[in-house]
Short mmCIF file of C-alpha atoms in Angstrom, two decimals:
data_model
loop_
_atom_site.label_atom_id
_atom_site.label_comp_id
_atom_site.label_asym_id
_atom_site.label_seq_id
_atom_site.Cartn_x
_atom_site.Cartn_y
_atom_site.Cartn_z
CA MET A 1 -0.33 0.21 -0.09
CA THR A 2 0.95 3.90 -0.83
CA ARG A 3 2.87 5.25 2.23
CA THR A 4 0.20 8.11 2.75
CA VAL A 5 1.85 12.00 3.04
CA THR A 6 0.11 14.17 4.82
CA THR A 7 2.19 17.95 5.83
CA ALA A 8 1.37 20.57 8.51
CA GLY A 9 2.96 23.03 10.33
CA GLN A 10 6.68 22.15 9.71
CA PRO A 11 8.98 23.01 6.87
CA LEU A 12 7.91 21.15 3.42
CA PRO A 13 9.77 17.92 2.98
CA ASP A 14 12.53 18.30 0.36
CA GLY A 15 12.17 15.78 -2.18
CA PRO A 16 12.08 16.08 -6.37
CA PRO A 17 9.45 18.28 -7.98
CA TYR A 18 5.96 17.62 -8.25
CA ASP A 19 4.86 16.85 -11.72
CA VAL A 20 2.06 18.74 -10.91
CA THR A 21 0.58 20.69 -8.00
CA VAL A 22 -3.31 22.03 -7.47
CA ILE A 23 -3.38 24.89 -4.83
CA GLY A 24 -6.76 25.08 -3.07
CA ALA A 25 -8.50 21.87 -1.54
CA GLY A 26 -11.71 23.04 -1.33
CA VAL A 27 -14.43 20.60 -3.20
CA VAL A 28 -12.82 21.26 -7.16
CA GLY A 29 -9.39 21.31 -5.60
CA THR A 30 -9.99 17.67 -3.92
CA ALA A 31 -11.54 16.21 -6.78
CA ILE A 32 -8.82 16.93 -8.97
CA ALA A 33 -6.62 15.66 -7.14
CA ARG A 34 -8.00 12.52 -6.81
CA GLU A 35 -8.53 12.19 -10.80
CA LEU A 36 -5.24 12.79 -11.20
CA ALA A 37 -4.36 9.91 -8.54
CA ARG A 38 -5.58 7.67 -10.89
CA TYR A 39 -2.32 8.21 -12.93
CA ARG A 40 1.30 7.73 -12.89
CA VAL A 41 2.26 11.52 -11.74
CA ARG A 42 3.81 12.84 -8.44
CA THR A 43 1.00 14.93 -7.00
CA ALA A 44 0.72 17.69 -4.45
CA LEU A 45 -2.55 19.52 -3.08
CA VAL A 46 -1.78 22.72 -0.86
CA GLU A 47 -4.59 24.24 0.92
CA ALA A 48 -3.21 28.03 2.88
CA SER A 49 -6.05 26.82 6.17
CA ASP A 50 -5.35 23.59 8.63
CA ASP A 51 -8.36 21.41 6.83
CA ILE A 52 -10.13 20.38 3.65
CA GLY A 53 -12.65 21.97 2.26
CA ASN A 54 -11.94 25.02 5.18
CA GLY A 55 -13.39 27.40 2.72
CA THR A 56 -16.58 28.34 -0.12
CA SER A 57 -17.15 24.17 0.29
CA LYS A 58 -18.09 24.34 3.75
CA ALA A 59 -20.72 27.00 3.61
CA ASN A 60 -23.16 26.56 1.08
CA THR A 61 -27.00 25.13 0.17
CA ALA A 62 -25.09 21.65 -0.55
CA ILE A 63 -27.39 21.14 -2.97
CA LEU A 64 -26.72 18.34 -5.80
CA HIS A 65 -28.47 20.65 -9.18
CA THR A 66 -29.54 19.24 -12.29
CA GLY A 67 -28.27 21.89 -14.26
CA PHE A 68 -31.61 22.72 -15.50
CA ASP A 69 -31.52 26.57 -15.22
CA ALA A 70 -27.73 26.71 -16.22
CA VAL A 71 -26.56 28.91 -19.91
CA PRO A 72 -27.69 26.55 -22.11
CA GLY A 73 -23.97 25.84 -24.40
CA SER A 74 -22.06 26.98 -21.87
CA LEU A 75 -18.89 25.27 -20.64
CA GLU A 76 -20.62 25.33 -16.62
CA ALA A 77 -23.73 23.79 -18.08
CA ARG A 78 -22.05 20.54 -20.32
CA LEU A 79 -19.81 19.78 -16.84
CA VAL A 80 -23.08 20.60 -14.19
CA ARG A 81 -24.46 17.92 -16.29
CA GLU A 82 -22.17 15.42 -16.86
CA GLY A 83 -20.56 16.13 -12.72
CA GLN A 84 -23.92 15.61 -11.37
CA ARG A 85 -24.12 11.90 -12.41
CA ARG A 86 -21.09 11.13 -11.54
CA LEU A 87 -21.20 12.22 -8.15
CA ALA A 88 -24.80 10.51 -7.75
CA GLY A 89 -22.47 7.35 -9.17
CA TYR A 90 -19.65 8.36 -6.64
CA ALA A 91 -21.99 8.92 -3.79
CA ALA A 92 -23.84 5.53 -3.46
CA GLU A 93 -20.67 3.91 -4.17
CA THR A 94 -18.70 5.72 -1.29
CA GLY A 95 -21.65 5.91 1.47
CA ILE A 96 -21.98 10.19 1.03
CA PRO A 97 -25.56 11.17 1.94
CA VAL A 98 -27.97 12.07 -0.73
CA GLU A 99 -31.56 12.91 -0.91
CA ARG A 100 -33.56 13.32 -4.17
CA VAL A 101 -36.37 15.25 -2.61
CA GLY A 102 -36.71 17.49 -6.15
CA ALA A 103 -37.50 20.49 -6.29
CA LEU A 104 -40.07 23.19 -6.67
CA LEU A 105 -39.21 26.95 -8.42
CA VAL A 106 -42.36 28.42 -7.03
CA ALA A 107 -43.86 31.41 -8.60
CA TRP A 108 -45.48 34.20 -6.76
CA ASP A 109 -47.05 37.19 -8.92
CA SER A 110 -48.26 36.87 -12.55
CA GLU A 111 -45.13 38.20 -13.78
CA GLN A 112 -42.46 35.03 -12.65
CA LEU A 113 -45.69 33.11 -13.78
CA ASP A 114 -44.95 34.09 -17.25
CA LEU A 115 -41.45 33.56 -16.68
CA LEU A 116 -42.43 30.00 -15.57
CA PRO A 117 -42.84 28.27 -19.90
CA ALA A 118 -38.80 29.85 -20.59
CA LEU A 119 -37.39 28.11 -17.64
CA LEU A 120 -38.90 24.73 -18.92
CA ALA A 121 -37.78 25.62 -22.21
CA LYS A 122 -33.93 26.25 -21.16
CA ALA A 123 -34.12 23.12 -18.75
CA GLU A 124 -34.58 21.39 -22.13
CA ALA A 125 -32.29 23.36 -24.15
CA ASN A 126 -29.74 21.81 -21.13
CA GLY A 127 -30.79 17.96 -21.84
CA TYR A 128 -33.28 18.39 -18.34
CA HIS A 129 -36.49 16.99 -19.65
CA ALA A 130 -38.24 15.53 -16.82
CA ALA A 131 -39.25 19.00 -15.90
CA ARG A 132 -43.04 20.32 -15.43
CA LEU A 133 -45.18 22.86 -15.27
CA LEU A 134 -47.77 22.99 -12.16
CA ASP A 135 -50.76 24.82 -11.49
CA ALA A 136 -51.51 26.08 -7.73
CA ASP A 137 -53.66 23.64 -7.14
CA ARG A 138 -50.95 20.90 -8.17
CA LEU A 139 -49.00 22.53 -6.00
CA ALA A 140 -51.01 23.67 -3.10
CA GLU A 141 -51.30 18.87 -3.21
CA LEU A 142 -47.46 19.03 -3.19
CA GLU A 143 -46.65 21.49 -0.62
CA PRO A 144 -49.54 22.58 1.37
CA ARG A 145 -47.50 24.50 3.90
CA LEU A 146 -46.38 27.25 1.38
CA GLY A 147 -47.45 30.42 1.88
CA PRO A 148 -50.77 32.01 0.35
CA GLY A 149 -50.88 33.31 -2.93
CA ALA A 150 -48.56 30.84 -5.00
CA LEU A 151 -49.34 30.68 -8.63
CA GLY A 152 -47.69 27.90 -9.82
CA ALA A 153 -44.53 25.95 -10.34
CA LEU A 154 -41.98 24.51 -12.05
CA GLU A 155 -41.25 20.75 -10.88
CA ILE A 156 -37.86 19.49 -11.21
CA PRO A 157 -38.29 16.55 -9.87
CA ASP A 158 -33.99 15.10 -9.68
CA GLU A 159 -33.09 17.90 -7.68
CA SER A 160 -31.05 16.34 -4.67
CA VAL A 161 -29.14 17.49 -0.80
CA ILE A 162 -25.93 15.94 -0.30
CA CYS A 163 -23.56 16.49 2.05
CA PRO A 164 -21.53 19.05 1.66
CA TRP A 165 -18.32 17.93 4.03
CA THR A 166 -18.35 14.14 3.04
CA THR A 167 -18.10 15.01 -0.50
CA PRO A 168 -14.26 16.62 -0.42
CA LEU A 169 -12.92 14.75 2.31
CA ALA A 170 -13.54 11.48 0.51
CA PHE A 171 -11.98 12.92 -2.50
CA ALA A 172 -9.51 14.20 -0.22
CA THR A 173 -8.62 10.79 1.35
CA GLN A 174 -8.86 8.83 -1.78
CA ALA A 175 -6.14 11.11 -3.40
CA VAL A 176 -4.46 10.46 -0.08
CA LEU A 177 -4.25 6.87 0.01
CA ALA A 178 -3.80 6.93 -3.90
CA GLY A 179 -0.67 9.06 -3.01
CA VAL A 180 -1.02 12.14 -3.02
CA HIS A 181 0.97 14.76 -1.06
CA LEU A 182 -1.39 16.93 0.68
CA HIS A 183 0.23 19.93 2.23
CA LEU A 184 -1.72 22.03 4.96
CA ASP A 185 -0.82 25.52 6.52
CA CYS A 186 0.77 25.74 2.95
CA ARG A 187 -0.18 29.18 2.11
CA VAL A 188 1.21 30.03 -1.61
CA THR A 189 2.98 33.26 -1.47
CA GLY A 190 4.25 34.03 -5.03
CA ILE A 191 5.65 31.74 -7.72
CA ASP A 192 8.55 32.02 -9.69
CA PRO A 193 7.81 30.30 -13.20
CA GLY A 194 11.23 29.21 -13.75
CA THR A 195 12.66 26.89 -16.62
CA GLY A 196 10.39 23.92 -17.10
CA ILE A 197 9.96 24.29 -13.40
CA HIS A 198 7.87 26.73 -10.93
CA THR A 199 8.76 27.42 -7.80
CA LEU A 200 6.15 28.36 -5.25
CA THR A 201 6.85 30.60 -2.57
CA THR A 202 4.61 28.96 0.33
CA THR A 203 4.39 29.93 4.24
CA ARG A 204 6.06 26.52 4.90
CA GLY A 205 9.35 26.98 2.37
CA PRO A 206 9.71 26.78 -0.95
CA LEU A 207 7.86 23.90 -3.48
CA ARG A 208 8.80 22.80 -6.95
CA THR A 209 6.68 21.67 -9.67
CA ARG A 210 6.50 21.02 -12.95
CA ARG A 211 2.99 21.76 -13.83
CA LEU A 212 0.07 23.93 -12.08
CA ILE A 213 -3.32 24.15 -11.10
CA ASN A 214 -5.22 26.73 -9.75
CA ALA A 215 -8.03 25.81 -7.43
CA ALA A 216 -7.78 28.63 -5.06
CA GLY A 217 -11.62 29.62 -4.99
CA LEU A 218 -12.29 33.17 -3.71
CA HIS A 219 -8.11 33.60 -3.94
CA ALA A 220 -7.71 32.15 -7.59
CA ASP A 221 -7.16 35.77 -8.95
CA GLU A 222 -4.30 36.33 -7.05
CA ILE A 223 -2.65 33.54 -7.37
CA ASP A 224 -3.56 33.81 -11.80
CA ARG A 225 -1.68 37.51 -11.26
CA LEU A 226 1.34 35.56 -9.62
CA LEU A 227 1.28 34.15 -13.02
CA GLY A 228 1.27 37.03 -14.92
CA HIS A 229 -2.53 36.63 -15.73
CA ASP A 230 -5.08 39.56 -15.30
CA ALA A 231 -8.02 37.38 -16.69
CA PHE A 232 -10.75 37.40 -13.41
CA THR A 233 -11.20 39.18 -10.83
CA VAL A 234 -13.20 37.44 -8.02
CA THR A 235 -15.35 39.67 -6.00
CA PRO A 236 -16.98 37.02 -2.49
CA ARG A 237 -20.42 37.16 -2.96
CA ARG A 238 -21.81 36.92 0.88
CA GLY A 239 -24.73 34.00 1.27
CA GLN A 240 -26.09 34.10 4.79
CA LEU A 241 -28.01 31.54 5.74
CA ILE A 242 -30.60 30.46 9.12
CA VAL A 243 -30.44 27.04 9.70
CA TYR A 244 -34.14 25.79 11.78
CA ASP A 245 -33.95 22.84 14.51
CA LYS A 246 -35.06 18.72 13.29
CA LEU A 247 -38.25 19.70 14.55
CA ALA A 248 -39.25 22.05 10.89
CA ARG A 249 -38.17 19.02 8.72
CA GLY A 250 -42.03 17.73 8.76
CA LEU A 251 -42.88 21.30 7.24
CA VAL A 252 -41.00 21.01 4.11
CA ARG A 253 -41.62 18.28 1.15
CA HIS A 254 -39.21 19.44 -1.62
CA ILE A 255 -36.45 21.73 -2.19
CA LEU A 256 -38.49 25.72 -2.54
CA LEU A 257 -37.08 27.57 -5.26
CA PRO A 258 -37.55 31.47 -6.56
CA VAL A 259 -37.43 32.17 -9.94
CA PRO A 260 -34.06 33.23 -10.39
CA THR A 261 -32.40 36.86 -11.13
CA THR A 262 -28.79 38.01 -12.70
CA ALA A 263 -28.02 38.00 -8.66
CA GLY A 264 -28.44 34.80 -8.26
CA LYS A 265 -30.86 31.66 -7.52
CA GLY A 266 -32.32 33.64 -4.52
CA VAL A 267 -33.57 32.80 -1.20
CA LEU A 268 -34.63 29.08 -0.93
CA VAL A 269 -36.10 26.61 1.32
CA ALA A 270 -34.55 23.31 1.09
CA PRO A 271 -34.43 20.11 3.76
CA THR A 272 -30.66 18.73 4.08
CA VAL A 273 -29.27 14.82 4.50
CA PHE A 274 -28.29 16.30 8.25
CA GLY A 275 -32.86 16.48 9.44
CA ASP A 276 -33.04 20.28 9.55
CA VAL A 277 -34.00 23.10 7.19
CA LEU A 278 -32.40 26.21 5.27
CA LEU A 279 -33.53 28.98 4.70
CA GLY A 280 -31.50 31.28 2.27
CA PRO A 281 -28.75 32.53 0.62
CA THR A 282 -28.41 35.82 0.92
CA ALA A 283 -26.54 38.02 -2.06
CA GLU A 284 -24.09 40.14 -1.50
CA ASP A 285 -20.77 41.61 -3.11
CA LEU A 286 -18.15 42.54 -0.93
CA ASP A 287 -14.27 43.49 -0.89
CA ASP A 288 -13.42 41.62 1.89
CA LYS A 289 -12.87 37.73 1.21
CA ALA A 290 -12.81 36.77 4.96
CA ALA A 291 -16.10 38.88 5.51
CA THR A 292 -18.24 35.46 6.76
CA GLU A 293 -19.85 37.11 9.62
CA SER A 294 -23.69 36.82 9.88
CA THR A 295 -25.32 40.68 10.00
CA GLU A 296 -28.82 41.65 11.41
CA ASP A 297 -30.46 43.37 8.69
CA ALA A 298 -29.63 40.02 6.19
CA ILE A 299 -31.18 37.46 9.07
CA ALA A 300 -34.33 39.97 9.37
CA LEU A 301 -34.68 39.73 5.26
CA LEU A 302 -34.55 35.80 5.22
CA ARG A 303 -37.16 35.99 8.13
CA GLU A 304 -39.36 38.01 6.07
CA LYS A 305 -38.64 35.79 2.92
CA GLY A 306 -39.57 32.51 5.05
CA ARG A 307 -42.27 34.09 6.20
CA ARG A 308 -43.73 34.90 2.80
CA ILE A 309 -42.58 30.69 1.52
CA LEU A 310 -43.48 28.88 4.63
CA PRO A 311 -44.74 31.00 7.30
CA ARG A 312 -44.72 28.62 9.79
CA LEU A 313 -40.91 27.98 9.56
CA THR A 314 -40.04 31.15 11.40
CA ASP A 315 -41.89 30.03 14.52
CA GLU A 316 -39.33 26.71 14.89
CA GLU A 317 -36.22 27.36 16.17
CA VAL A 318 -33.24 28.07 14.84
CA THR A 319 -30.22 25.93 15.26
CA ALA A 320 -27.61 28.46 13.85
CA VAL A 321 -26.56 30.72 11.11
CA TYR A 322 -23.68 31.10 9.40
CA ALA A 323 -22.62 32.75 6.13
CA GLY A 324 -20.31 31.48 3.02
CA LEU A 325 -18.94 33.44 -0.19
CA ARG A 326 -18.93 32.29 -3.63
CA ALA A 327 -16.09 33.00 -6.30
CA ALA A 328 -18.33 35.42 -8.56
CA THR A 329 -16.45 37.01 -11.19
CA GLY A 330 -18.78 39.36 -12.87
CA HIS A 331 -18.97 35.95 -16.39
CA GLU A 332 -22.25 33.68 -16.68
CA ASP A 333 -19.19 30.89 -16.71
CA TYR A 334 -16.73 28.76 -15.65
CA ARG A 335 -13.51 30.96 -16.27
CA ILE A 336 -11.50 27.68 -16.99
CA LYS A 337 -8.26 28.09 -19.02
CA GLU A 338 -4.82 26.72 -20.09
CA TYR A 339 -1.54 28.26 -20.28
CA PRO A 340 0.87 25.15 -22.25
CA ASP A 341 3.37 28.21 -21.94
CA ARG A 342 3.26 28.44 -18.53
CA ARG A 343 2.55 24.96 -18.02
CA TYR A 344 -0.20 26.39 -16.04
CA ILE A 345 -4.13 25.60 -16.20
CA ALA A 346 -6.18 28.67 -13.55
CA VAL A 347 -9.92 27.40 -12.63
CA GLY A 348 -11.60 30.08 -11.80
CA GLY A 349 -15.53 31.34 -11.62
CA ILE A 350 -15.97 27.94 -9.52
CA ARG A 351 -19.71 29.44 -7.91
CA SER A 352 -23.05 27.64 -5.97
CA THR A 353 -22.88 24.68 -8.92
CA GLY A 354 -18.89 23.95 -7.83
CA LEU A 355 -19.64 20.98 -6.47
CA THR A 356 -22.37 19.57 -8.34
CA ALA A 357 -19.69 19.91 -11.04
CA SER A 358 -16.76 18.56 -8.99
CA MET A 359 -15.69 15.87 -10.46
CA ALA A 360 -16.63 17.13 -14.04
CA ILE A 361 -14.32 20.40 -13.73
CA ALA A 362 -11.82 17.35 -12.30
CA ALA A 363 -11.89 14.80 -15.42
CA HIS A 364 -12.07 18.46 -17.86
CA VAL A 365 -9.14 20.50 -16.33
CA THR A 366 -7.46 16.44 -16.17
CA ALA A 367 -7.65 16.54 -20.40
CA LEU A 368 -6.47 20.04 -20.39
CA LEU A 369 -3.27 18.86 -19.01
CA ALA A 370 -2.26 17.31 -22.42
CA ARG A 371 -2.21 20.54 -24.04
CA THR A 372 0.30 21.68 -21.63
CA GLY A 373 2.20 18.72 -22.76
CA LEU A 374 2.22 16.13 -19.90
CA ASP A 375 2.04 12.26 -20.40
CA LEU A 376 -0.48 10.89 -18.02
CA GLY A 377 -0.57 7.55 -19.52
CA ASP A 378 -3.20 5.05 -18.69
CA PRO A 379 -5.44 5.69 -15.65
CA ALA A 380 -4.86 3.13 -12.50
CA GLU A 381 -7.86 2.55 -10.12
CA LEU A 382 -8.06 4.13 -6.83
CA PRO A 383 -8.50 2.30 -3.09
CA PRO A 384 -11.98 2.04 -2.28
CA VAL A 385 -13.23 4.25 0.27
CA THR A 386 -16.28 3.92 2.30
CA MET A 387 -17.48 7.00 4.17
CA PRO A 388 -19.36 7.09 7.26
CA GLY A 389 -22.91 7.59 7.13
CA LEU A 390 -23.65 11.14 9.04
CA GLY A 391 -27.46 11.86 6.75
CA GLU A 392 -30.61 10.82 8.76
CA THR A 393 -31.17 8.41 6.09
CA SER A 394 -27.97 6.51 6.54
CA ASP A 395 -27.76 3.87 8.89
CA ARG A 396 -26.19 5.75 12.27
CA PRO A 397 -24.83 4.06 14.83
CA TYR A 398 -26.90 4.88 18.10
CA LEU A 399 -29.27 2.85 16.16
CA ASN A 400 -27.65 -0.69 14.88
CA ALA A 401 -27.65 -2.48 17.37
CA GLY A 402 -25.57 -5.36 15.82
CA LEU A 403 -22.68 -2.74 15.86
CA ILE A 404 -23.01 -1.51 19.13
CA ALA A 405 -22.55 -5.52 20.49
CA ARG A 406 -19.26 -5.47 18.90
CA ASP A 407 -18.15 -2.61 19.43
CA PRO A 408 -19.59 -0.31 22.99
CA ALA A 409 -18.38 3.12 21.88
CA TYR A 410 -20.65 2.78 19.24
CA GLY A 411 -23.61 2.97 21.61
CA THR A 412 -21.94 5.93 23.94
CA VAL A 413 -23.19 8.91 22.74
CA VAL A 414 -20.89 12.10 23.31
CA CYS A 415 -23.11 14.59 21.20
CA HIS A 416 -26.64 14.26 21.98
CA CYS A 417 -28.26 16.59 20.00
CA GLU A 418 -26.67 15.31 16.76
CA ARG A 419 -26.84 11.97 18.17
CA VAL A 420 -23.00 11.56 17.66
CA THR A 421 -21.04 8.43 19.24
CA ALA A 422 -17.43 8.21 21.20
CA GLY A 423 -17.19 5.41 18.33
CA GLU A 424 -17.80 7.58 15.87
CA ILE A 425 -15.89 10.64 17.40
CA ARG A 426 -12.56 7.87 17.81
CA ASP A 427 -12.80 6.20 14.14
CA ALA A 428 -12.76 10.43 12.81
CA LEU A 429 -9.48 11.24 14.88
CA ASP A 430 -8.20 7.85 13.87
CA SER A 431 -8.58 8.34 9.92
CA VAL A 432 -6.55 9.18 7.07
CA LEU A 433 -7.73 12.70 7.08
CA PRO A 434 -8.19 13.16 11.41
CA PRO A 435 -9.58 16.94 12.04
CA ARG A 436 -7.44 19.29 13.69
CA SER A 437 -10.31 21.56 15.12
CA ALA A 438 -13.35 21.53 16.92
CA GLN A 439 -14.86 22.66 13.38
CA GLY A 440 -13.16 19.74 11.44
CA LEU A 441 -14.35 17.42 13.65
CA ALA A 442 -17.99 18.57 13.44
CA ARG A 443 -17.86 18.45 9.56
CA ARG A 444 -16.59 14.57 10.19
CA THR A 445 -19.26 13.75 12.83
CA ARG A 446 -21.70 16.36 12.68
CA ALA A 447 -20.96 16.50 17.13
CA GLY A 448 -21.93 20.02 17.94
CA ASN A 449 -23.60 21.50 15.06
CA GLY A 450 -27.45 20.85 16.69
CA ARG A 451 -29.33 23.16 18.73
CA CYS A 452 -27.43 23.58 21.84
CA GLN A 453 -23.80 23.90 19.25
CA GLY A 454 -21.02 22.32 21.28
CA PHE A 455 -22.55 23.53 24.65
CA HIS A 456 -22.63 20.55 26.37
CA CYS A 457 -20.21 18.43 24.90
CA GLY A 458 -17.68 21.24 23.39
CA ALA A 459 -15.10 21.42 25.76
CA GLY A 460 -15.07 17.72 25.48
CA LEU A 461 -14.86 17.55 21.70
CA ARG A 462 -11.60 20.03 21.86
CA ALA A 463 -9.89 17.63 24.69
CA LEU A 464 -10.20 14.70 22.39
CA ILE A 465 -8.62 16.61 19.83
CA GLU A 466 -5.80 18.44 21.66
CA GLY A 467 -5.22 15.06 23.15
CA THR A 468 -4.36 13.16 19.35
CA ARG A 469 -1.81 16.13 19.24
CA THR A 470 0.24 14.91 22.25
#
């Protein structure tokens, strides 16, 4: 078995130049690293933070899109369509939680109602033929708790919700098991293209690589400029969301979407694979790429919109609020481009569809490497991985009598809000990519994500994490 290499903190290890280095370990960067792991190339994945999936990938609406409303003929439309098929299959294979709940694009006035036929035609132009128009009566049958005044809807039965945390974790785990070197806490601050070798200046020392893939998300434009390009500018678009308690889950059966605008898909109500209900996101263009705080005005706006969509929802208990930043570029399509003379590929402008399209983006980018002169050879099978079942419809350990009989740790509940057991926490801490913070543990187990937000279990969880470092 290949020796796994994951480093953090200390200076980067010496060694020959990498064949390919991927900058950014979000869902797109980890997907690219996983795809490259299928080939005989020496690959590194570098990440500025202390964990994979620690930026945009950890704070989104977690929808597995069909691509019905993408711009027909665009690269995004093709990659979302292909990515949805790839990721749905991969999720079933590895245990990533997915629920096919369907979506309803709800019209609340005559102007929105008149737009639905065009959206149906757009879905069909994108190769999606299962959409259908619903009148107000049928809509009320499907979602009886909708607010008054809904005039009709476009039904998209194949829209699904997925676990946004387990997906990049599965990609990165499989990549590392197959030999990819993962370097955390490794921010790239400079690039010398050199002659045949890029030398990256990082916060952990120099790193040499023959080819470079920029999947740095919000910072992709900054990396691009280090190589002398000015092809796009990332404007962080903040999306704030409210998470409602599991007791609200019975209020909604589908993903409830608004008619989209130029600012984005708008405020939605959606169930999650964890049994909660999401309300959001907002769409605020900012200058600060670290502005992930929530604001009073935005939460008030979301509650107002939520009250219109699903009146009873805003009477339910709030579990959490959070905000994520999307990498908006002012362009309707992805900004993916190869530069053969620089042995470099930029992967920019990957917005809210990046989770869905990630595996297709990875295949597309890997194919572009051939244009930079890299001979990948034939692909090989990757080592199989099975991810922990974090979804409410999964066979959760605390309910598995046979598992508990074999190992009582799976019957010892540590986080009572989310029903997370000592066995699951132990497994996460002993995994290929163990968490290095309470937030990382929460993304691997759900511990601390419930109604009390870690008030009861947080100190114990932090002590367990600290204990693994000593």
